[in-house]
Short mmCIF file of C-alpha atoms and ligand atoms in Angstrom, two decimals:
data_model
loop_
_atom_site.label_atom_id
_atom_site.label_comp_id
_atom_site.label_asym_id
_atom_site.label_seq_id
_atom_site.Cartn_x
_atom_site.Cartn_y
_atom_site.Cartn_z
CA MET O 1 -180.82 -236.25 -36.39
CA GLY O 2 -177.21 -236.67 -35.44
CA LYS O 3 -176.55 -238.13 -32.15
CA ASP O 4 -174.95 -235.02 -31.06
CA LEU O 5 -177.94 -232.89 -31.73
CA GLY O 6 -180.45 -235.49 -30.51
CA GLY O 7 -178.51 -236.17 -27.49
CA PHE O 8 -178.23 -232.33 -26.41
CA LEU O 9 -181.81 -231.58 -27.24
CA ALA O 10 -182.86 -234.60 -25.14
CA ILE O 11 -180.73 -233.89 -22.11
CA TYR O 12 -181.64 -230.23 -22.19
CA GLY O 13 -185.39 -231.11 -22.12
CA ALA O 14 -184.90 -233.57 -19.55
CA VAL O 15 -183.11 -231.13 -17.30
CA PHE O 16 -185.02 -228.03 -17.75
CA ASP O 17 -188.59 -229.40 -18.47
CA GLY O 18 -188.64 -232.93 -16.97
CA ASN O 19 -186.97 -234.65 -14.03
CA GLY O 20 -183.36 -234.99 -15.32
CA ALA O 21 -184.03 -238.38 -16.92
CA GLU O 22 -187.07 -237.94 -19.19
CA TRP O 23 -189.53 -235.09 -20.17
CA SER O 24 -193.02 -234.72 -21.63
CA ILE O 25 -193.40 -233.55 -25.33
CA GLY O 26 -196.57 -231.90 -24.32
CA GLY O 27 -197.52 -230.53 -20.92
CA PRO O 28 -197.27 -232.04 -17.29
CA THR O 29 -198.04 -235.67 -17.27
CA PRO O 30 -198.16 -238.39 -14.25
CA ASN O 31 -195.85 -240.43 -16.70
CA VAL O 32 -193.05 -238.03 -16.02
CA ALA O 33 -192.97 -238.11 -12.18
CA SER O 34 -191.18 -235.47 -10.10
CA LEU O 35 -188.10 -236.83 -8.36
CA LEU O 36 -189.10 -237.50 -4.92
CA GLY O 37 -191.17 -234.20 -5.02
CA LEU O 38 -188.00 -232.12 -5.16
CA LEU O 39 -188.50 -230.56 -8.67
CA GLY O 40 -192.11 -229.65 -8.40
CA ILE O 41 -194.17 -230.85 -11.30
CA PRO O 42 -192.26 -231.22 -14.64
CA GLN O 43 -193.91 -228.83 -17.08
CA GLY O 44 -192.78 -230.56 -20.28
CA ILE O 45 -191.62 -228.87 -23.33
CA SER O 46 -195.03 -227.06 -23.84
CA GLY O 47 -194.55 -225.15 -20.69
CA SER O 48 -191.02 -224.03 -21.35
CA HIS O 49 -191.18 -220.64 -22.83
CA ASN O 50 -187.75 -218.86 -22.57
CA LYS O 51 -186.00 -221.96 -21.27
CA TYR O 52 -186.61 -223.97 -24.28
CA GLU O 53 -189.59 -222.71 -26.37
CA ALA O 54 -189.19 -219.52 -28.20
CA ASP O 55 -191.31 -216.61 -29.49
CA VAL O 56 -191.24 -216.43 -33.30
CA SER O 57 -192.38 -220.02 -33.93
CA PRO O 58 -193.49 -220.62 -37.45
CA THR O 59 -197.14 -221.90 -36.74
CA ARG O 60 -197.53 -221.34 -32.92
CA PRO O 61 -198.12 -218.15 -31.05
CA ASP O 62 -195.58 -216.24 -28.74
CA LEU O 63 -195.96 -216.81 -25.08
CA TYR O 64 -198.00 -213.70 -24.27
CA GLU O 65 -200.10 -213.53 -27.36
CA TYR O 66 -202.99 -214.36 -24.90
CA GLU O 67 -205.67 -213.76 -27.58
CA TYR O 68 -204.92 -217.25 -28.94
CA GLY O 69 -205.61 -218.91 -25.66
CA ASN O 70 -202.37 -221.08 -25.58
CA ASP O 71 -198.94 -220.88 -27.01
CA TYR O 72 -198.62 -224.27 -28.60
CA LYS O 73 -201.67 -224.66 -30.97
CA VAL O 74 -201.08 -224.22 -34.55
CA ILE O 75 -202.49 -220.90 -35.60
CA VAL O 76 -203.95 -221.81 -39.11
CA PRO O 77 -203.37 -218.20 -40.62
CA GLN O 78 -199.74 -218.45 -39.71
CA PHE O 79 -199.64 -222.15 -41.43
CA GLN O 80 -201.58 -220.61 -44.53
CA GLN O 81 -198.87 -217.83 -44.73
CA MET O 82 -195.98 -220.15 -44.72
CA PHE O 83 -197.87 -222.58 -47.06
CA ASP O 84 -198.53 -219.60 -49.57
CA LEU O 85 -194.93 -218.90 -50.05
CA GLN O 86 -194.79 -221.85 -52.63
CA PRO O 87 -198.34 -221.71 -54.14
CA ASP O 88 -197.63 -224.09 -57.14
CA ALA O 89 -198.47 -227.68 -56.04
CA ALA O 90 -196.23 -229.01 -58.79
CA THR O 91 -193.12 -227.32 -57.93
CA ALA O 92 -193.56 -226.41 -54.26
CA ASN O 93 -190.44 -227.02 -52.17
CA TYR O 94 -190.34 -225.38 -48.59
CA ASP O 95 -186.54 -225.31 -48.47
CA LEU O 96 -184.41 -222.85 -46.48
CA SER O 97 -184.46 -220.27 -49.21
CA VAL O 98 -188.30 -220.19 -48.36
CA LEU O 99 -188.34 -220.67 -44.60
CA THR O 100 -185.54 -218.14 -43.69
CA PRO O 101 -187.43 -215.17 -45.13
CA PHE O 102 -190.64 -216.40 -43.50
CA ARG O 103 -188.71 -216.37 -40.31
CA ALA O 104 -187.66 -212.88 -40.84
CA THR O 105 -191.50 -212.10 -41.49
CA ARG O 106 -192.49 -213.69 -38.31
CA PHE O 107 -189.75 -211.93 -36.36
CA GLN O 108 -191.22 -208.62 -37.56
CA GLN O 109 -194.66 -209.64 -36.55
CA SER O 110 -193.47 -210.28 -33.08
CA ILE O 111 -191.96 -206.86 -32.98
CA SER O 112 -194.98 -205.25 -34.30
CA ASP O 113 -197.75 -207.36 -32.60
CA ASN O 114 -196.40 -208.56 -29.38
CA PRO O 115 -195.67 -205.96 -26.62
CA TYR O 116 -193.92 -208.82 -24.70
CA PHE O 117 -191.80 -210.34 -27.67
CA PHE O 118 -188.41 -211.67 -26.16
CA ASN O 119 -185.65 -212.97 -28.03
CA GLY O 120 -183.29 -214.86 -25.44
CA PRO O 121 -179.97 -216.22 -25.95
CA PHE O 122 -180.62 -219.82 -26.28
CA SER O 123 -184.30 -219.95 -27.09
CA GLY O 124 -184.10 -217.07 -29.57
CA VAL O 125 -180.69 -217.72 -31.15
CA LEU O 126 -180.63 -221.41 -31.28
CA VAL O 127 -184.31 -222.99 -30.71
CA GLN O 128 -185.84 -220.37 -32.91
CA PRO O 129 -183.83 -221.12 -36.05
CA ALA O 130 -184.21 -224.85 -35.29
CA ALA O 131 -188.01 -224.36 -35.41
CA TYR O 132 -187.66 -223.28 -39.22
CA THR O 133 -184.57 -225.34 -40.47
CA PHE O 134 -185.88 -228.69 -38.90
CA ILE O 135 -188.82 -228.23 -41.09
CA PHE O 136 -187.03 -228.54 -44.27
CA ARG O 137 -183.89 -230.51 -42.88
CA PHE O 138 -186.07 -233.22 -41.49
CA MET O 139 -189.45 -233.20 -43.16
CA GLY O 140 -188.05 -232.96 -46.81
CA ASN O 141 -188.56 -236.26 -48.50
CA LYS O 142 -185.17 -237.64 -49.45
CA SER O 143 -184.24 -239.59 -52.60
CA ALA O 144 -181.14 -240.38 -54.57
CA GLU O 145 -182.11 -237.77 -57.06
CA TYR O 146 -183.01 -235.14 -54.42
CA PRO O 147 -180.56 -235.97 -51.27
CA GLU O 148 -181.27 -232.85 -49.64
CA GLY O 149 -185.08 -233.51 -49.88
CA ILE O 150 -188.25 -232.20 -51.57
CA LEU O 151 -190.73 -230.68 -49.11
CA ASN O 152 -193.83 -230.34 -51.25
CA GLN O 153 -197.29 -229.18 -50.01
CA ASP O 154 -198.97 -232.66 -49.06
CA VAL O 155 -195.85 -233.59 -46.96
CA LEU O 156 -195.74 -230.15 -45.13
CA LYS O 157 -199.59 -230.47 -44.36
CA SER O 158 -199.03 -234.06 -43.12
CA PHE O 159 -196.36 -233.16 -40.49
CA PHE O 160 -198.28 -230.12 -39.15
CA ALA O 161 -201.76 -232.22 -38.92
CA ILE O 162 -203.41 -229.85 -41.52
CA THR O 163 -206.19 -231.11 -43.78
CA GLY O 164 -208.47 -229.49 -46.25
CA ASP O 165 -208.00 -227.23 -49.27
CA SER O 166 -205.92 -224.10 -49.21
CA GLY O 167 -207.99 -221.23 -47.77
CA SER O 168 -210.06 -223.47 -45.49
CA PHE O 169 -207.42 -225.62 -43.70
CA THR O 170 -208.03 -227.38 -40.42
CA TRP O 171 -205.77 -228.46 -37.86
CA THR O 172 -206.44 -231.52 -35.88
CA GLU O 173 -204.33 -231.76 -32.78
CA GLY O 174 -202.40 -235.02 -32.35
CA TYR O 175 -202.73 -236.01 -35.92
CA GLU O 176 -199.27 -234.74 -37.03
CA ARG O 177 -198.06 -237.66 -39.31
CA ILE O 178 -194.84 -238.82 -40.98
CA PRO O 179 -196.57 -239.43 -44.30
CA ASP O 180 -196.62 -243.02 -45.96
CA ASN O 181 -193.76 -243.72 -48.41
CA TRP O 182 -191.71 -240.88 -47.06
CA TYR O 183 -187.85 -241.08 -46.75
CA LYS O 184 -185.63 -239.70 -43.94
CA ARG O 185 -182.18 -238.32 -44.22
CA ALA O 186 -179.68 -240.85 -45.46
CA ILE O 187 -177.49 -242.80 -42.93
CA GLY O 188 -174.28 -240.98 -42.77
CA ASP O 189 -175.93 -237.73 -43.87
CA GLU O 190 -177.45 -236.79 -40.32
CA TYR O 191 -178.22 -233.40 -39.36
CA THR O 192 -175.58 -232.69 -36.72
CA ILE O 193 -174.86 -229.78 -34.54
CA PRO O 194 -172.02 -228.41 -36.88
CA PHE O 195 -174.51 -228.74 -39.75
CA PHE O 196 -177.19 -226.94 -37.92
CA LEU O 197 -174.74 -224.14 -36.73
CA THR O 198 -173.96 -223.63 -40.48
CA ASP O 199 -177.74 -222.97 -41.07
CA VAL O 200 -177.92 -220.83 -38.17
CA LEU O 201 -175.03 -218.62 -39.47
CA ALA O 202 -176.23 -218.39 -42.90
CA ALA O 203 -179.50 -217.19 -41.78
CA ALA O 204 -177.90 -214.62 -39.34
CA ALA O 205 -175.67 -213.36 -42.21
CA GLU O 206 -178.68 -212.55 -44.22
CA TYR O 207 -180.85 -211.38 -41.39
CA PRO O 208 -178.47 -209.87 -38.58
CA GLN O 209 -181.68 -209.09 -36.43
CA PHE O 210 -181.87 -212.74 -35.67
CA LEU O 211 -179.00 -212.33 -33.26
CA ASP O 212 -180.38 -209.41 -31.47
CA ILE O 213 -180.82 -210.74 -27.94
CA GLY O 214 -183.65 -208.44 -26.31
CA GLY O 215 -187.14 -207.71 -26.72
CA ASN O 216 -190.09 -205.36 -26.71
CA THR O 217 -190.19 -203.34 -23.38
CA GLY O 218 -193.97 -203.53 -22.80
CA THR O 219 -195.30 -201.80 -26.10
CA VAL O 220 -195.23 -202.96 -29.56
CA ASN O 221 -192.39 -201.73 -31.80
CA SER O 222 -190.05 -201.08 -28.86
CA PHE O 223 -187.57 -203.75 -29.62
CA THR O 224 -184.34 -202.98 -27.53
CA GLY O 225 -181.28 -205.07 -27.89
CA VAL O 226 -179.14 -205.95 -24.87
CA ASP O 227 -175.56 -205.08 -24.81
CA ILE O 228 -173.62 -208.43 -25.31
CA GLN O 229 -170.54 -206.98 -23.68
CA ASN O 230 -172.39 -205.94 -20.55
CA LEU O 231 -174.05 -209.38 -20.52
CA THR O 232 -170.77 -211.43 -20.83
CA GLY O 233 -168.45 -209.23 -18.82
CA GLY O 234 -166.64 -208.05 -22.06
CA VAL O 235 -165.81 -211.69 -23.32
CA PHE O 236 -168.13 -211.40 -26.43
CA ASP O 237 -169.38 -208.51 -28.44
CA GLY O 238 -172.53 -208.39 -30.56
CA ALA O 239 -170.54 -207.26 -33.46
CA THR O 240 -168.41 -210.08 -33.83
CA LEU O 241 -170.87 -212.77 -32.92
CA LEU O 242 -170.73 -214.14 -36.59
CA GLU O 243 -166.97 -214.58 -36.62
CA GLY O 244 -165.14 -217.82 -35.89
CA ASN O 245 -166.77 -219.82 -33.15
CA ASN O 246 -168.09 -216.89 -31.11
CA LEU O 247 -171.86 -217.63 -31.48
CA GLU O 248 -171.76 -221.14 -30.35
CA CYS O 249 -169.26 -220.36 -27.66
CA PHE O 250 -171.55 -217.53 -26.40
CA VAL O 251 -174.83 -219.59 -26.55
CA PHE O 252 -173.71 -222.78 -25.01
CA GLN O 253 -171.67 -221.20 -22.31
CA ALA O 254 -174.58 -218.90 -21.44
CA VAL O 255 -176.84 -221.94 -21.08
CA VAL O 256 -174.51 -223.25 -18.30
CA GLN O 257 -174.14 -219.88 -16.71
CA ALA O 258 -178.04 -219.50 -16.62
CA ALA O 259 -178.82 -222.94 -15.58
CA PRO O 260 -179.25 -222.27 -11.91
CA ASP O 261 -181.43 -219.44 -12.15
CA MET O 262 -183.64 -221.28 -14.67
CA LEU O 263 -183.67 -224.30 -12.17
CA GLU O 264 -184.66 -221.91 -9.52
CA GLY O 265 -186.60 -223.82 -6.64
CA THR O 266 -184.70 -227.06 -7.17
CA GLU O 267 -183.23 -228.64 -4.09
CA GLU O 268 -179.61 -227.82 -3.83
CA SER O 269 -178.10 -231.35 -3.88
CA LEU O 270 -180.19 -232.12 -7.00
CA LEU O 271 -179.27 -228.52 -8.68
CA ASP O 272 -175.74 -229.52 -8.77
CA SER O 273 -176.17 -232.78 -10.46
CA LEU O 274 -178.61 -231.13 -12.92
CA VAL O 275 -176.25 -228.36 -13.83
CA GLY O 276 -173.44 -231.04 -14.12
CA GLN O 277 -175.58 -232.77 -16.61
CA ILE O 278 -175.95 -229.61 -18.63
CA ASN O 279 -172.44 -228.88 -18.27
CA GLY O 280 -171.60 -232.17 -19.65
CA ALA O 281 -174.01 -231.90 -22.58
CA VAL O 282 -172.54 -228.49 -23.37
CA GLY O 283 -169.00 -229.88 -23.45
CA ASP O 284 -170.14 -232.74 -25.69
CA ALA O 285 -171.85 -230.08 -28.05
CA LEU O 286 -169.06 -227.90 -28.27
CA GLY O 287 -166.53 -230.83 -28.88
CA ASP O 288 -163.21 -229.66 -29.71
CA VAL O 289 -164.19 -226.11 -30.29
CA ALA O 290 -162.01 -223.83 -28.18
CA CYS O 291 -163.90 -221.03 -26.42
CA GLU O 292 -162.71 -217.91 -24.78
CA LYS O 293 -164.24 -218.64 -21.28
CA LEU O 294 -167.33 -217.04 -20.12
CA GLN O 295 -167.03 -216.28 -16.54
CA THR O 296 -169.74 -213.77 -15.80
CA TYR O 297 -173.23 -213.54 -17.23
CA ASN O 298 -174.97 -210.27 -16.08
CA THR O 299 -178.70 -210.51 -16.74
CA GLU O 300 -179.75 -207.35 -15.08
CA GLN O 301 -180.57 -206.03 -18.55
CA TYR O 302 -183.42 -208.46 -18.92
CA SER O 303 -185.49 -206.59 -16.28
CA GLN O 304 -186.60 -204.19 -18.89
CA PHE O 305 -188.22 -206.97 -20.97
CA PRO O 306 -191.46 -208.04 -19.36
CA GLY O 307 -191.74 -210.91 -21.72
CA SER O 308 -188.37 -212.53 -20.37
CA THR O 309 -189.86 -214.54 -17.55
CA GLY O 310 -188.19 -217.78 -17.00
CA VAL O 311 -184.95 -217.21 -18.70
CA ASP O 312 -183.40 -215.75 -15.42
CA SER O 313 -184.91 -214.84 -12.15
CA GLY O 314 -181.63 -213.42 -10.83
CA LYS O 315 -182.13 -214.94 -7.52
CA ASN O 316 -179.10 -217.47 -8.00
CA ALA O 317 -177.28 -214.94 -9.99
CA LYS O 318 -174.17 -215.39 -7.69
CA ARG O 319 -173.76 -218.84 -8.38
CA ARG O 320 -171.57 -219.61 -11.58
CA TYR O 321 -170.37 -222.69 -13.22
CA ARG O 322 -167.37 -223.27 -15.17
CA ILE O 323 -167.15 -225.58 -18.19
C1 LIG R 1 -184.95 -234.75 -29.23
C2 LIG R 1 -185.75 -234.16 -30.11
C3 LIG R 1 -186.52 -232.83 -30.11
C4 LIG R 1 -186.73 -232.08 -29.09
C5 LIG R 1 -186.39 -232.09 -27.66
C6 LIG R 1 -187.66 -230.86 -29.67
C7 LIG R 1 -188.06 -229.87 -28.96
C8 LIG R 1 -188.84 -228.75 -29.48
C9 LIG R 1 -189.27 -227.66 -28.76
C10 LIG R 1 -189.07 -227.34 -27.44
C11 LIG R 1 -189.90 -226.95 -29.69
C12 LIG R 1 -190.62 -225.44 -29.48
C13 LIG R 1 -189.78 -224.52 -30.03
C14 LIG R 1 -190.46 -223.20 -30.19
O1 LIG R 1 -190.72 -222.51 -29.23
O2 LIG R 1 -190.66 -222.85 -31.46
C15 LIG R 1 -189.99 -227.51 -30.97
C16 LIG R 1 -190.58 -227.18 -32.09
C17 LIG R 1 -190.39 -227.57 -33.27
N1 LIG R 1 -189.88 -228.93 -33.55
FE1 LIG R 1 -188.84 -229.99 -32.35
N2 LIG R 1 -187.76 -231.24 -31.04
C18 LIG R 1 -187.14 -232.34 -31.32
C19 LIG R 1 -187.16 -233.04 -32.61
C20 LIG R 1 -187.81 -232.46 -33.74
C21 LIG R 1 -187.78 -233.19 -35.20
C22 LIG R 1 -187.23 -234.55 -35.24
C23 LIG R 1 -188.52 -232.33 -35.85
C24 LIG R 1 -188.84 -232.53 -37.47
C25 LIG R 1 -189.44 -233.73 -37.76
C26 LIG R 1 -188.91 -231.19 -35.12
C27 LIG R 1 -189.47 -230.03 -35.66
C28 LIG R 1 -190.02 -228.97 -35.02
C29 LIG R 1 -190.48 -227.77 -35.54
C30 LIG R 1 -191.12 -227.67 -37.03
C31 LIG R 1 -190.96 -226.99 -34.60
C32 LIG R 1 -191.76 -225.66 -34.67
C33 LIG R 1 -193.11 -225.81 -34.71
C34 LIG R 1 -193.79 -224.57 -35.01
O3 LIG R 1 -193.84 -223.72 -34.36
O4 LIG R 1 -194.53 -224.60 -35.96
N3 LIG R 1 -188.33 -231.38 -33.91
N4 LIG R 1 -189.24 -228.65 -30.92
C1 LIG R 2 -190.81 -239.49 -51.71
O1 LIG R 2 -189.81 -239.46 -52.85
C2 LIG R 2 -189.92 -240.64 -53.55
C3 LIG R 2 -188.96 -240.67 -54.64
O2 LIG R 2 -189.11 -239.51 -55.50
C4 LIG R 2 -191.42 -240.89 -54.04
O3 LIG R 2 -191.52 -242.18 -54.64
C5 LIG R 2 -192.33 -240.85 -52.83
O4 LIG R 2 -193.66 -240.99 -53.46
C6 LIG R 2 -192.16 -239.57 -51.99
N1 LIG R 2 -192.92 -239.60 -50.85
C7 LIG R 2 -193.82 -238.59 -50.61
C8 LIG R 2 -194.66 -238.84 -49.43
O5 LIG R 2 -194.02 -237.66 -51.17
C1 LIG R 3 -174.64 -203.31 -17.49
O1 LIG R 3 -176.09 -203.04 -17.56
C2 LIG R 3 -176.89 -202.81 -16.33
C3 LIG R 3 -178.22 -202.76 -16.41
O2 LIG R 3 -178.44 -201.93 -17.69
C4 LIG R 3 -176.21 -201.52 -15.71
O3 LIG R 3 -176.70 -201.20 -14.47
C5 LIG R 3 -174.66 -201.75 -15.60
O4 LIG R 3 -174.01 -200.45 -15.16
C6 LIG R 3 -174.00 -202.13 -16.76
N1 LIG R 3 -172.68 -202.55 -16.64
C7 LIG R 3 -171.59 -202.07 -17.46
C8 LIG R 3 -170.15 -202.56 -16.94
O5 LIG R 3 -171.79 -201.26 -18.45
#
């Protein structure tokens, strides 16, 4: 990971799911103490739907797919569906030409199966693609011959803690492994934020629905998109999100605007320092990119989506931050 990407993801996790300094990669743990009892118990990234986690994960269920019991275990048939996209072990390579259409399939499954599907501005537009591009960009085995990497069946299974033969796979929680004799990205060829955004935009150019912020309204197949102009006080427009730097400007600035609501319940003095931390991280993430300033962020439209809990409660909606 580029330091820009790793740094942003870590700060984001620490602020929204941890205690501002550290965070759990699973659920709550005594190892990540709450700050003087002010923050409540940090939920970790497993308890972070719509803040950090997204619906439409490759192998995990959506937040409200209750039938699965939790939202973080691997659903073996979902893994099988991904695996089956490259059935020939000798030539299998789970690259983005495979994983992006798989994301489109999963997106449609959420619309068709989950009455509470929600595709949020940060979780849906940036985290969801990461869940797919990270598979190939990081897990692929790099070599001089294949600098982009080859992600074959065995390596994929190892990273996802899957054993057994196709058709009778088993997932063993906690046994996710970097395989032996596996090579990471070359030094100097890190996966950076600009690199990641190139992948995000390429996927959205092919499947414009990926940028539809919105969700099902309580029944399946009721997907309704929000009006981005309304959301952003006219600064951004759904039709031009793919142009120039609009997408990153909108999404990263929305994170700052939504932060006070997402951190609801936090002690006032701490809230300012946490929002300040996010503000700084977003500034670093955007780098030299010049953005038209987002001054308002009207999230009233989210109330029609029962699955949008956590993204914005509206209570702090009057507090706005400038980046
Ligand atoms: C600072 C580093 C990282 C943070 C904070 C982080 C955080 C997260 C979070 C919050 C999710 C849940 C997203 C969702 O709801 O789908 C997630 C999923 C995922 N992450 Fe990471 N991640 C990090 C590094 C990595 C790395 C290095 C890899 C690859 C080797 C990776 C691969 C994945 C994959 C594949 C998923 C989706 C899993 C699935 O649904 O099947 N992540 N990550
Ligand atoms: C990774 O690629 C190298 C070079 O082709 C190869 O020697 C090695 O066995 C591969 N590792 C895995 C885990 O497939
Ligand atoms: C924005 O959307 C909300 C909720 O749907 C609506 O009440 C409001 O009138 C809209 N504002 C504008 C300027 O269209």
